Short mmCIF file of C-alpha atoms and ligand atoms in Angstrom, two decimals:
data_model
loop_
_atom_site.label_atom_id
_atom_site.label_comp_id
_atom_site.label_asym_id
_atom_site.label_seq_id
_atom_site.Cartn_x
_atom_site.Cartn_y
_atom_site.Cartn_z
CA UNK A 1 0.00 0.00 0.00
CA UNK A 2 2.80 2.49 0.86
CA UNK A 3 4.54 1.42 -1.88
CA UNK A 4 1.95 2.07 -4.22
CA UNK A 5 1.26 5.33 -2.44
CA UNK A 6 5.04 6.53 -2.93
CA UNK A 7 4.39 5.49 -6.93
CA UNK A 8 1.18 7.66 -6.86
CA UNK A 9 2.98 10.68 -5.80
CA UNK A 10 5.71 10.60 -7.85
CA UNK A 11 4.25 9.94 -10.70
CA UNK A 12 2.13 13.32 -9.39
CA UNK A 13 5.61 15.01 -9.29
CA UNK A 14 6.68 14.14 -12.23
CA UNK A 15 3.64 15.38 -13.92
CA UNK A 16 3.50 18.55 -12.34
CA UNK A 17 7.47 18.96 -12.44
CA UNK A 18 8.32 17.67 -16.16
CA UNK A 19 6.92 21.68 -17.43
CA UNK A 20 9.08 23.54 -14.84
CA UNK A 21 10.91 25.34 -16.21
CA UNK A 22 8.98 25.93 -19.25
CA UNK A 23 10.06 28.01 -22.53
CA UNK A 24 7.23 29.42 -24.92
CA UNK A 25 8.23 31.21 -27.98
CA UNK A 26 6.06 34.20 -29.20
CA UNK A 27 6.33 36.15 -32.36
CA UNK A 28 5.42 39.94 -31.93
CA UNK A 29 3.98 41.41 -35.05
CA UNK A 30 4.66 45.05 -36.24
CA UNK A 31 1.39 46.83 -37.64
CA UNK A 32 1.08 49.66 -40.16
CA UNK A 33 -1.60 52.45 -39.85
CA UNK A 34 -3.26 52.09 -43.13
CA UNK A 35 -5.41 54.80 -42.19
CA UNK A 36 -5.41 57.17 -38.78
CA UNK A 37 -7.67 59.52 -38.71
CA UNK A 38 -7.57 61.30 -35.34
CA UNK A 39 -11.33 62.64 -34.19
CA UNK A 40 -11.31 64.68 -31.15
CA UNK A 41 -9.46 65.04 -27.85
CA UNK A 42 -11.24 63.54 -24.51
CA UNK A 43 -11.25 64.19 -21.06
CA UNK A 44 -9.04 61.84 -19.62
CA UNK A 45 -6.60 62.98 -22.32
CA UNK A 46 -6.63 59.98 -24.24
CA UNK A 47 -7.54 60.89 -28.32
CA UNK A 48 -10.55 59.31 -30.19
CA UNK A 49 -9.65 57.84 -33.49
CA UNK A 50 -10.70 55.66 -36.18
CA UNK A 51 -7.71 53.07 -37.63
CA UNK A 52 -7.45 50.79 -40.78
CA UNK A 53 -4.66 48.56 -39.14
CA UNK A 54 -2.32 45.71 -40.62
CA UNK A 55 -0.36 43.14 -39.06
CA UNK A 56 3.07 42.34 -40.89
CA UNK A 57 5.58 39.88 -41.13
CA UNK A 58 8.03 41.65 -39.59
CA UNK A 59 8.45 40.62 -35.56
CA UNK A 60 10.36 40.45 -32.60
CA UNK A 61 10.68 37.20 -30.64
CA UNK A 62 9.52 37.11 -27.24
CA UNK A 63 10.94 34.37 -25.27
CA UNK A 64 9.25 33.54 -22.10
CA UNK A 65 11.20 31.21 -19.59
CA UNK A 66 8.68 29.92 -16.24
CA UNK A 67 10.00 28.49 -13.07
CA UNK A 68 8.59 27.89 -9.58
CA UNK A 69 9.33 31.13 -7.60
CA UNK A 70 8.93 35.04 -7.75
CA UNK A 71 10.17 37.59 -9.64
CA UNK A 72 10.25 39.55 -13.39
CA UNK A 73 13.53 39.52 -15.47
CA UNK A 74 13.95 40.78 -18.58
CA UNK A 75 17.07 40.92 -21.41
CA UNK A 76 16.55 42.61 -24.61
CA UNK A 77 19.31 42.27 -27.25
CA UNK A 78 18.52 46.13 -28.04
CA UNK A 79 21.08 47.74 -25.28
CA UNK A 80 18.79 50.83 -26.01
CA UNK A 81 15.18 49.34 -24.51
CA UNK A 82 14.61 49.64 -20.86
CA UNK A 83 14.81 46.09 -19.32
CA UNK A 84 13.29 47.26 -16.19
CA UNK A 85 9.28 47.84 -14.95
CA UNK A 86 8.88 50.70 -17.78
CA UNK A 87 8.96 47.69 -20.53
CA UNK A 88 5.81 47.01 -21.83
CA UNK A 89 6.58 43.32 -21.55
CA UNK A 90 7.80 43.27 -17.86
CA UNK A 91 4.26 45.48 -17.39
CA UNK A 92 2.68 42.88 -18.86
CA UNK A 93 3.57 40.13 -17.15
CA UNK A 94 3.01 42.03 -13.71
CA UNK A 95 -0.39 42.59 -14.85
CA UNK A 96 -0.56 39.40 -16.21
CA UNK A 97 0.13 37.74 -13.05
CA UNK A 98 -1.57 39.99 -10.80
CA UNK A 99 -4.99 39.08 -12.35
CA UNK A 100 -4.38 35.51 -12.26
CA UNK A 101 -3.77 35.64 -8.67
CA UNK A 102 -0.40 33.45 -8.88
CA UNK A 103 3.45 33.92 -8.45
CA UNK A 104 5.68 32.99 -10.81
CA UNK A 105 9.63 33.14 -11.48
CA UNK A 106 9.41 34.81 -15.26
CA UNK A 107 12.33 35.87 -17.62
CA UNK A 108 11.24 37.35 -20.81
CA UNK A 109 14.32 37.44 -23.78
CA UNK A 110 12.87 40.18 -26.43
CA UNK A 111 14.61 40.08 -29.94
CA UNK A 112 14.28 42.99 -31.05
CA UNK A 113 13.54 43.50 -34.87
CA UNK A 114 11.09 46.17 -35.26
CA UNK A 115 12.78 49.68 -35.20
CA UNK A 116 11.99 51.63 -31.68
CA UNK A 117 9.58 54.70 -30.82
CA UNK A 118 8.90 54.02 -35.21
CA UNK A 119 5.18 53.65 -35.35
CA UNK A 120 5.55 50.37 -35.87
CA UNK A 121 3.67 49.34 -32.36
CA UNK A 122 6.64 47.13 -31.62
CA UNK A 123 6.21 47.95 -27.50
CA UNK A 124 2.64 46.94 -27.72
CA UNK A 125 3.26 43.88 -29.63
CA UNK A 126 5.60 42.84 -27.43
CA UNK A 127 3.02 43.54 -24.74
CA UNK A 128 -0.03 41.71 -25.97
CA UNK A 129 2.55 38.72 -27.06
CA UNK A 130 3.57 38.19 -23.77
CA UNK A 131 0.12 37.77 -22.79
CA UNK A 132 -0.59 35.38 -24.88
CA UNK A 133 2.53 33.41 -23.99
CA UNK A 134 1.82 33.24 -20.76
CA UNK A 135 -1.70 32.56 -20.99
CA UNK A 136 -0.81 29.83 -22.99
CA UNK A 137 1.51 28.32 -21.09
CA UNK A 138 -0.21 28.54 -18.07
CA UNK A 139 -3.40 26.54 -19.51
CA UNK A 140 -5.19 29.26 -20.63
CA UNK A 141 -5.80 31.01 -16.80
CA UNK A 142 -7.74 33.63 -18.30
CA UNK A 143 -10.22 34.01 -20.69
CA UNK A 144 -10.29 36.29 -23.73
CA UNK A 145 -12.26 39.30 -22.85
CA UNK A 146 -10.34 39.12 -19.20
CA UNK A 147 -7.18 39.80 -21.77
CA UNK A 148 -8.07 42.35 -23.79
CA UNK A 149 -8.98 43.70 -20.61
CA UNK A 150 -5.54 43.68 -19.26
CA UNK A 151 -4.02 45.29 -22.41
CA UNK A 152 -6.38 47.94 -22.88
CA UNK A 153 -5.16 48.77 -19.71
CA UNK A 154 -1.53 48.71 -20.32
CA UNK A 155 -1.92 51.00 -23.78
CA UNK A 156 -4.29 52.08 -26.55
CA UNK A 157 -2.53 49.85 -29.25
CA UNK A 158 -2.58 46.67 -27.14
CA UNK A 159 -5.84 44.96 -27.90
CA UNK A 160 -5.05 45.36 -31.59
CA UNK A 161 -2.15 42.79 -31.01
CA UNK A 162 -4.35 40.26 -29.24
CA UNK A 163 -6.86 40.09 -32.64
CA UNK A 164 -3.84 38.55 -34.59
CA UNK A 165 -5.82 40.04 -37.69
CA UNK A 166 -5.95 43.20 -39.28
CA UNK A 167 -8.97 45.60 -38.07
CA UNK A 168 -10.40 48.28 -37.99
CA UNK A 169 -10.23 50.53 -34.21
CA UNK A 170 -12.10 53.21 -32.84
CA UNK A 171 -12.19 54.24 -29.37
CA UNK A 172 -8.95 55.11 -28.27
CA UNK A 173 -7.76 51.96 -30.00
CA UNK A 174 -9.64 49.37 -27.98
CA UNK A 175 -12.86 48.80 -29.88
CA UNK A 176 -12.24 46.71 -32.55
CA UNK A 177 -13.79 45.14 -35.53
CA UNK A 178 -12.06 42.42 -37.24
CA UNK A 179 -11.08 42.92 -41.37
CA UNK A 180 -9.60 40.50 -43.94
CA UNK A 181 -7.20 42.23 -46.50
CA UNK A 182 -5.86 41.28 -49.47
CA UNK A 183 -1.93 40.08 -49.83
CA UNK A 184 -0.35 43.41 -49.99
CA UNK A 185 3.19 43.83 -49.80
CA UNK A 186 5.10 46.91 -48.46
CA UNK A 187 8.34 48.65 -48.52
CA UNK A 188 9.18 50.37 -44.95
CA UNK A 189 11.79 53.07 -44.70
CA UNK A 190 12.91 54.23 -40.98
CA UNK A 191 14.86 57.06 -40.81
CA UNK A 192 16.81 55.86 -37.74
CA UNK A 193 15.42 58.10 -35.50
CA UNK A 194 12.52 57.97 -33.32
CA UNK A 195 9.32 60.22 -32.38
CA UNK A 196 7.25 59.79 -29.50
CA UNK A 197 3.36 59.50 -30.14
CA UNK A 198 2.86 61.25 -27.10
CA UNK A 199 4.85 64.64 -28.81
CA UNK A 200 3.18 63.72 -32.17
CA UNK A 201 -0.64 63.64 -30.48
CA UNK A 202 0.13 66.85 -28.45
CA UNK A 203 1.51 68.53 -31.74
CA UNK A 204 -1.47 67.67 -33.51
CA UNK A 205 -3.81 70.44 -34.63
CA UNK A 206 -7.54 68.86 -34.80
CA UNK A 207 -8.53 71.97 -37.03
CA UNK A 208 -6.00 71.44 -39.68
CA UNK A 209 -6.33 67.64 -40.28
CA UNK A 210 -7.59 67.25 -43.42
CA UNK A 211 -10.89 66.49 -42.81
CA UNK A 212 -11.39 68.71 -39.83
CA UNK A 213 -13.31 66.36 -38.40
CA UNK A 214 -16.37 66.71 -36.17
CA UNK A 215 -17.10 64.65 -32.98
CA UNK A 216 -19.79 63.50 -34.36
CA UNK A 217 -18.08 62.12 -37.18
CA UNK A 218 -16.49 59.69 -35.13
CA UNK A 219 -18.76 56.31 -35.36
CA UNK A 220 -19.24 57.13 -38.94
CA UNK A 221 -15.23 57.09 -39.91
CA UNK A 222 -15.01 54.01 -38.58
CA UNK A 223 -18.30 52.55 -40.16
CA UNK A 224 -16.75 54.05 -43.40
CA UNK A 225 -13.50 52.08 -42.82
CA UNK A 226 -15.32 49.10 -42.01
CA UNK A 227 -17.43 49.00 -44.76
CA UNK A 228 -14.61 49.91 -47.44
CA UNK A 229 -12.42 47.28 -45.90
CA UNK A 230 -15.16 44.67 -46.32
CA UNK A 231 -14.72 45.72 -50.18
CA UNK A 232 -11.35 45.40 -50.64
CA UNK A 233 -10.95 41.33 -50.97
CA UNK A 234 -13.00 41.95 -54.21
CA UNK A 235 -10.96 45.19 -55.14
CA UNK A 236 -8.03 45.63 -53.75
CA UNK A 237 -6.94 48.83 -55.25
CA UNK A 238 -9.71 50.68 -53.09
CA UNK A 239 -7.32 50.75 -50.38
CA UNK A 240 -5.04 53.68 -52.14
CA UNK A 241 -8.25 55.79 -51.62
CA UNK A 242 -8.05 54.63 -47.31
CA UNK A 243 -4.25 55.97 -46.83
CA UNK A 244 -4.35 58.66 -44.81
CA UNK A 245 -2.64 59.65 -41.46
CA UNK A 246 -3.99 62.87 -39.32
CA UNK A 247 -0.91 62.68 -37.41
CA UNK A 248 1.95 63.33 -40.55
CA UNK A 249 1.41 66.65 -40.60
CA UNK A 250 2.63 67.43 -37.67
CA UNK A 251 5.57 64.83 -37.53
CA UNK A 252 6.90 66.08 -41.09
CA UNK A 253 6.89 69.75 -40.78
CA UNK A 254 8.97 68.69 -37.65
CA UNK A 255 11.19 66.21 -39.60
CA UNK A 256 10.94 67.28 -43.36
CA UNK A 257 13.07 64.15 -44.44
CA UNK A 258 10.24 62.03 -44.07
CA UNK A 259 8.43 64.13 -47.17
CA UNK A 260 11.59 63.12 -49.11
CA UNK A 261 11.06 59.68 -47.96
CA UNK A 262 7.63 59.73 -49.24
CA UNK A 263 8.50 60.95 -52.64
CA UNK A 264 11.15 58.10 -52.69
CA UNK A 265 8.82 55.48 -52.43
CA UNK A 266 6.44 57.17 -54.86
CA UNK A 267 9.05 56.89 -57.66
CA UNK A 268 9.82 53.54 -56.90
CA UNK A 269 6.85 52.19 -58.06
CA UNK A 270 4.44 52.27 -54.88
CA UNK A 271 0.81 52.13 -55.90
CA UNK A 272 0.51 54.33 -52.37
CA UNK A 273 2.58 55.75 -49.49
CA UNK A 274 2.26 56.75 -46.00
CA UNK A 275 3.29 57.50 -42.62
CA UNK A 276 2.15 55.26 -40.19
CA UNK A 277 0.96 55.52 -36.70
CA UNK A 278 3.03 58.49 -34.70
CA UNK A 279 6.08 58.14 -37.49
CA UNK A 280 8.41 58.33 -38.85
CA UNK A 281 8.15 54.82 -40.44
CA UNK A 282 7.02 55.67 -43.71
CA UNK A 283 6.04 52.59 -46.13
CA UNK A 284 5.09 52.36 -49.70
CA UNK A 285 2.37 49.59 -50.69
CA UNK A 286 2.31 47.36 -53.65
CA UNK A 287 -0.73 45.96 -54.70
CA UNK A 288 1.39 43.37 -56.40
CA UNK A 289 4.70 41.26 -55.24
CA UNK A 290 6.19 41.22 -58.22
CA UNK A 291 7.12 44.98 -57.98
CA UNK A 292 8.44 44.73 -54.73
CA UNK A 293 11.76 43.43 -55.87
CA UNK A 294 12.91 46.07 -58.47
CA UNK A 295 11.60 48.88 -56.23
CA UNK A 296 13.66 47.76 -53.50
CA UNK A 297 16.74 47.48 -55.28
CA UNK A 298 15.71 50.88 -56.67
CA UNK A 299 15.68 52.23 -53.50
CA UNK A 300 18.22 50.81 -51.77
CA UNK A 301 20.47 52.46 -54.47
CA UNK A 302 19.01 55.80 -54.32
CA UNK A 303 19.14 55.60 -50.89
CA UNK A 304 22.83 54.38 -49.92
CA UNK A 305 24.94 55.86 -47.62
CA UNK A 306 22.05 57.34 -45.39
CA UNK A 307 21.26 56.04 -42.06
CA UNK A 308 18.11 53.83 -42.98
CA UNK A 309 16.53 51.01 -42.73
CA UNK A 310 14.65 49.66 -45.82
CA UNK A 311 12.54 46.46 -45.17
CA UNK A 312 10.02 44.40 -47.36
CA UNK A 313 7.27 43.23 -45.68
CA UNK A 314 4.01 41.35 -46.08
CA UNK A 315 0.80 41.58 -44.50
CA UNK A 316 -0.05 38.56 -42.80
P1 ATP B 401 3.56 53.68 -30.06
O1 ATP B 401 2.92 54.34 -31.24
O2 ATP B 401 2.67 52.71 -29.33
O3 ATP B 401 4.33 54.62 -29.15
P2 ATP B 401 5.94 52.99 -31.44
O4 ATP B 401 6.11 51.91 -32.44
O5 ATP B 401 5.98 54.40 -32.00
O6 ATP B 401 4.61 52.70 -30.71
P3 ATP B 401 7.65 51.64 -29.55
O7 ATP B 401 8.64 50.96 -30.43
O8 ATP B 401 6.58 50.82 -28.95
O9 ATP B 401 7.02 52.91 -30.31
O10 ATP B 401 8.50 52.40 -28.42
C1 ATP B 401 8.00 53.49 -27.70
C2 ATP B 401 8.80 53.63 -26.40
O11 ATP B 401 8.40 52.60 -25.52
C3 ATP B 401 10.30 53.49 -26.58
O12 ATP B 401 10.89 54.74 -26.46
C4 ATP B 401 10.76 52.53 -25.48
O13 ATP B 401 11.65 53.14 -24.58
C5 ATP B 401 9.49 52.12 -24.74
N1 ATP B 401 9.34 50.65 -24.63
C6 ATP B 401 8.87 49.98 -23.59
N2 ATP B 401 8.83 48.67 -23.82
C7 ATP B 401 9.30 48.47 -25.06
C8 ATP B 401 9.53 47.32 -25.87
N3 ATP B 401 9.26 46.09 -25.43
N4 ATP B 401 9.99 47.51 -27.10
C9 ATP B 401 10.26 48.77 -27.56
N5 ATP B 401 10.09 49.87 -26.84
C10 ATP B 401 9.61 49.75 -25.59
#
């Protein structure tokens, strides 16, 4: 009998001790702004917008290491990205764990691919990704809406990560409405430097975007966004009439390389171009791969010598 008991329990142990420590491996997505339109500033200082958005091939890798034990680590192979509480990642697994009620030993590796402060939503991705992670390699402790809860929390840009799909976002980023788009490929250019959204939002003049937009406006830009985006599998040249970005005016008469940027990609071939998000990522879309190739050697020559980074990417 106490033989079989001893069996029992360690055959308990080595259940319960074979996942400890466990590794998960999470991709983090960058996302473009295919259209920002910015509607009104509200009271808790937050901005009301309406967002055509696009996840992309381009990603970090989130590595997620859990042991028995306490305690948030991070290393990031970006010497330049805080490793401490103000990383989105190390909020995120605070929050993460806080929620769930449980203590965990956690160390979080971030490869870092997607260029910093760039628009790009690479803090956020990393964010929502490590959420996920965890959640899925703690059995799925929390349920979905209890998530986007958590990351709504932790930034406007979060929830958009947890959809794994493009949408469309209104709100202050955290309503969403799920869109399928059609294969598009892109051409990024960073100019090596970064903005803060914070400086772009504050810079931004509500009067003098372009469509000097109304609060009342606000439902109806993103029913508008929806409704084209639901067109676009069948057309999917509709989307060049979608690119705009309330926030570049701002962020180019403050860097006016980014207009030269712009033109760049125009030459190249791009059926459209943009900013996207905060900046100064700019990125040129193709609604066919096969020009991708020539306009990225085209650039990349007309380009050398500067500081930037020119990346071809794919919506996914
Ligand atoms: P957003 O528009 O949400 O600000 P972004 O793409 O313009 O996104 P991020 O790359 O997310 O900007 O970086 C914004 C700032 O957030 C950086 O200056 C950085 O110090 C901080 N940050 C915190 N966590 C991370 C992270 N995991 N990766 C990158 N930056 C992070």
């Amino acid at each position: 009998m106490i033989a079989l008991k001893i069996k029992f329990l360690t055959l308990l142990y080595a259940i319960f001790s074979a996942n400890i420590p466990m590794k998960i491996k999470v991709l983090a997505p960058a996302k473009l702004n295919l259209s920002l339109r910015v509607i009104s500033r509200r009271e808790d200082g937050f901005h009301e917008i309406s967002s055509l958005m696009q996840p992309l091939t381009l990603s970090d890798l989130i590595t997620i290491t859990i042991d028995d034990g306490a305690g948030i680590t991070i290393t990031c192979d970006d010497p330049d990205i805080p490793i401490d509480g103000r990383n989105l990642v190390h909020k995120a697994a605070r929050a993460y764990l806080d929620v769930a009620g449980i203590e965990r030993k956690i160390h979080i590796h971030i490869e870092k691919n997607i260029p910093v402060a760039a628009g790009l939503g690479g803090g956020s991705s990393d964010g929502a990704s490590t959420l996920m992670g965890l959640n899925e390699a703690l059995g799925g402790l929390l349920g979905r809406a209890k998530l986007f809860e958590i990351a709504a929390d932790l930034g406007s840009d979060l929830p958009f990560f947890l959809m794994q799909s493009a949408a469309v976002a209104s709100g202050r980023g955290e309503l969403l409405r799920a869109v399928k788009l059609p294969e598009y490929s892109y051409i990024l250019i960073n100019p090596g430097f970064g903005v803060s959204a914070g400086w772009a939002y504050s810079n931004l003049t509500l009067t003098e975007t372009p469509h000097n937009i109304k609060i009342k406006d606000y439902e109806e830009s993103a029913e508008r966004l929806c409704y084209i985006g639901g067109l676009l599998l069948e057309r999917p040249s509709n989307v060049l009439d979608l690119l705009e970005n309330d926030l570049a005016l701002a962020v180019v008469a403050e860097h006016p390389e980014i207009a030269e940027l712009l033109l760049a990609l125009r030459k190249s071939g791009a059926d459209g171009v943009l900013m996207s998000g905060s900046g100064p990522t700019v990125f040129g879309l193709y609604l066919t791969r096969a020009r991708v190739d020539q306009a990225l050697a085209v650039l990349k020559k007309g380009l050398a010598g500067r500081n930037f980074r020119i990346i071809a990417v794919h919506g996914i």
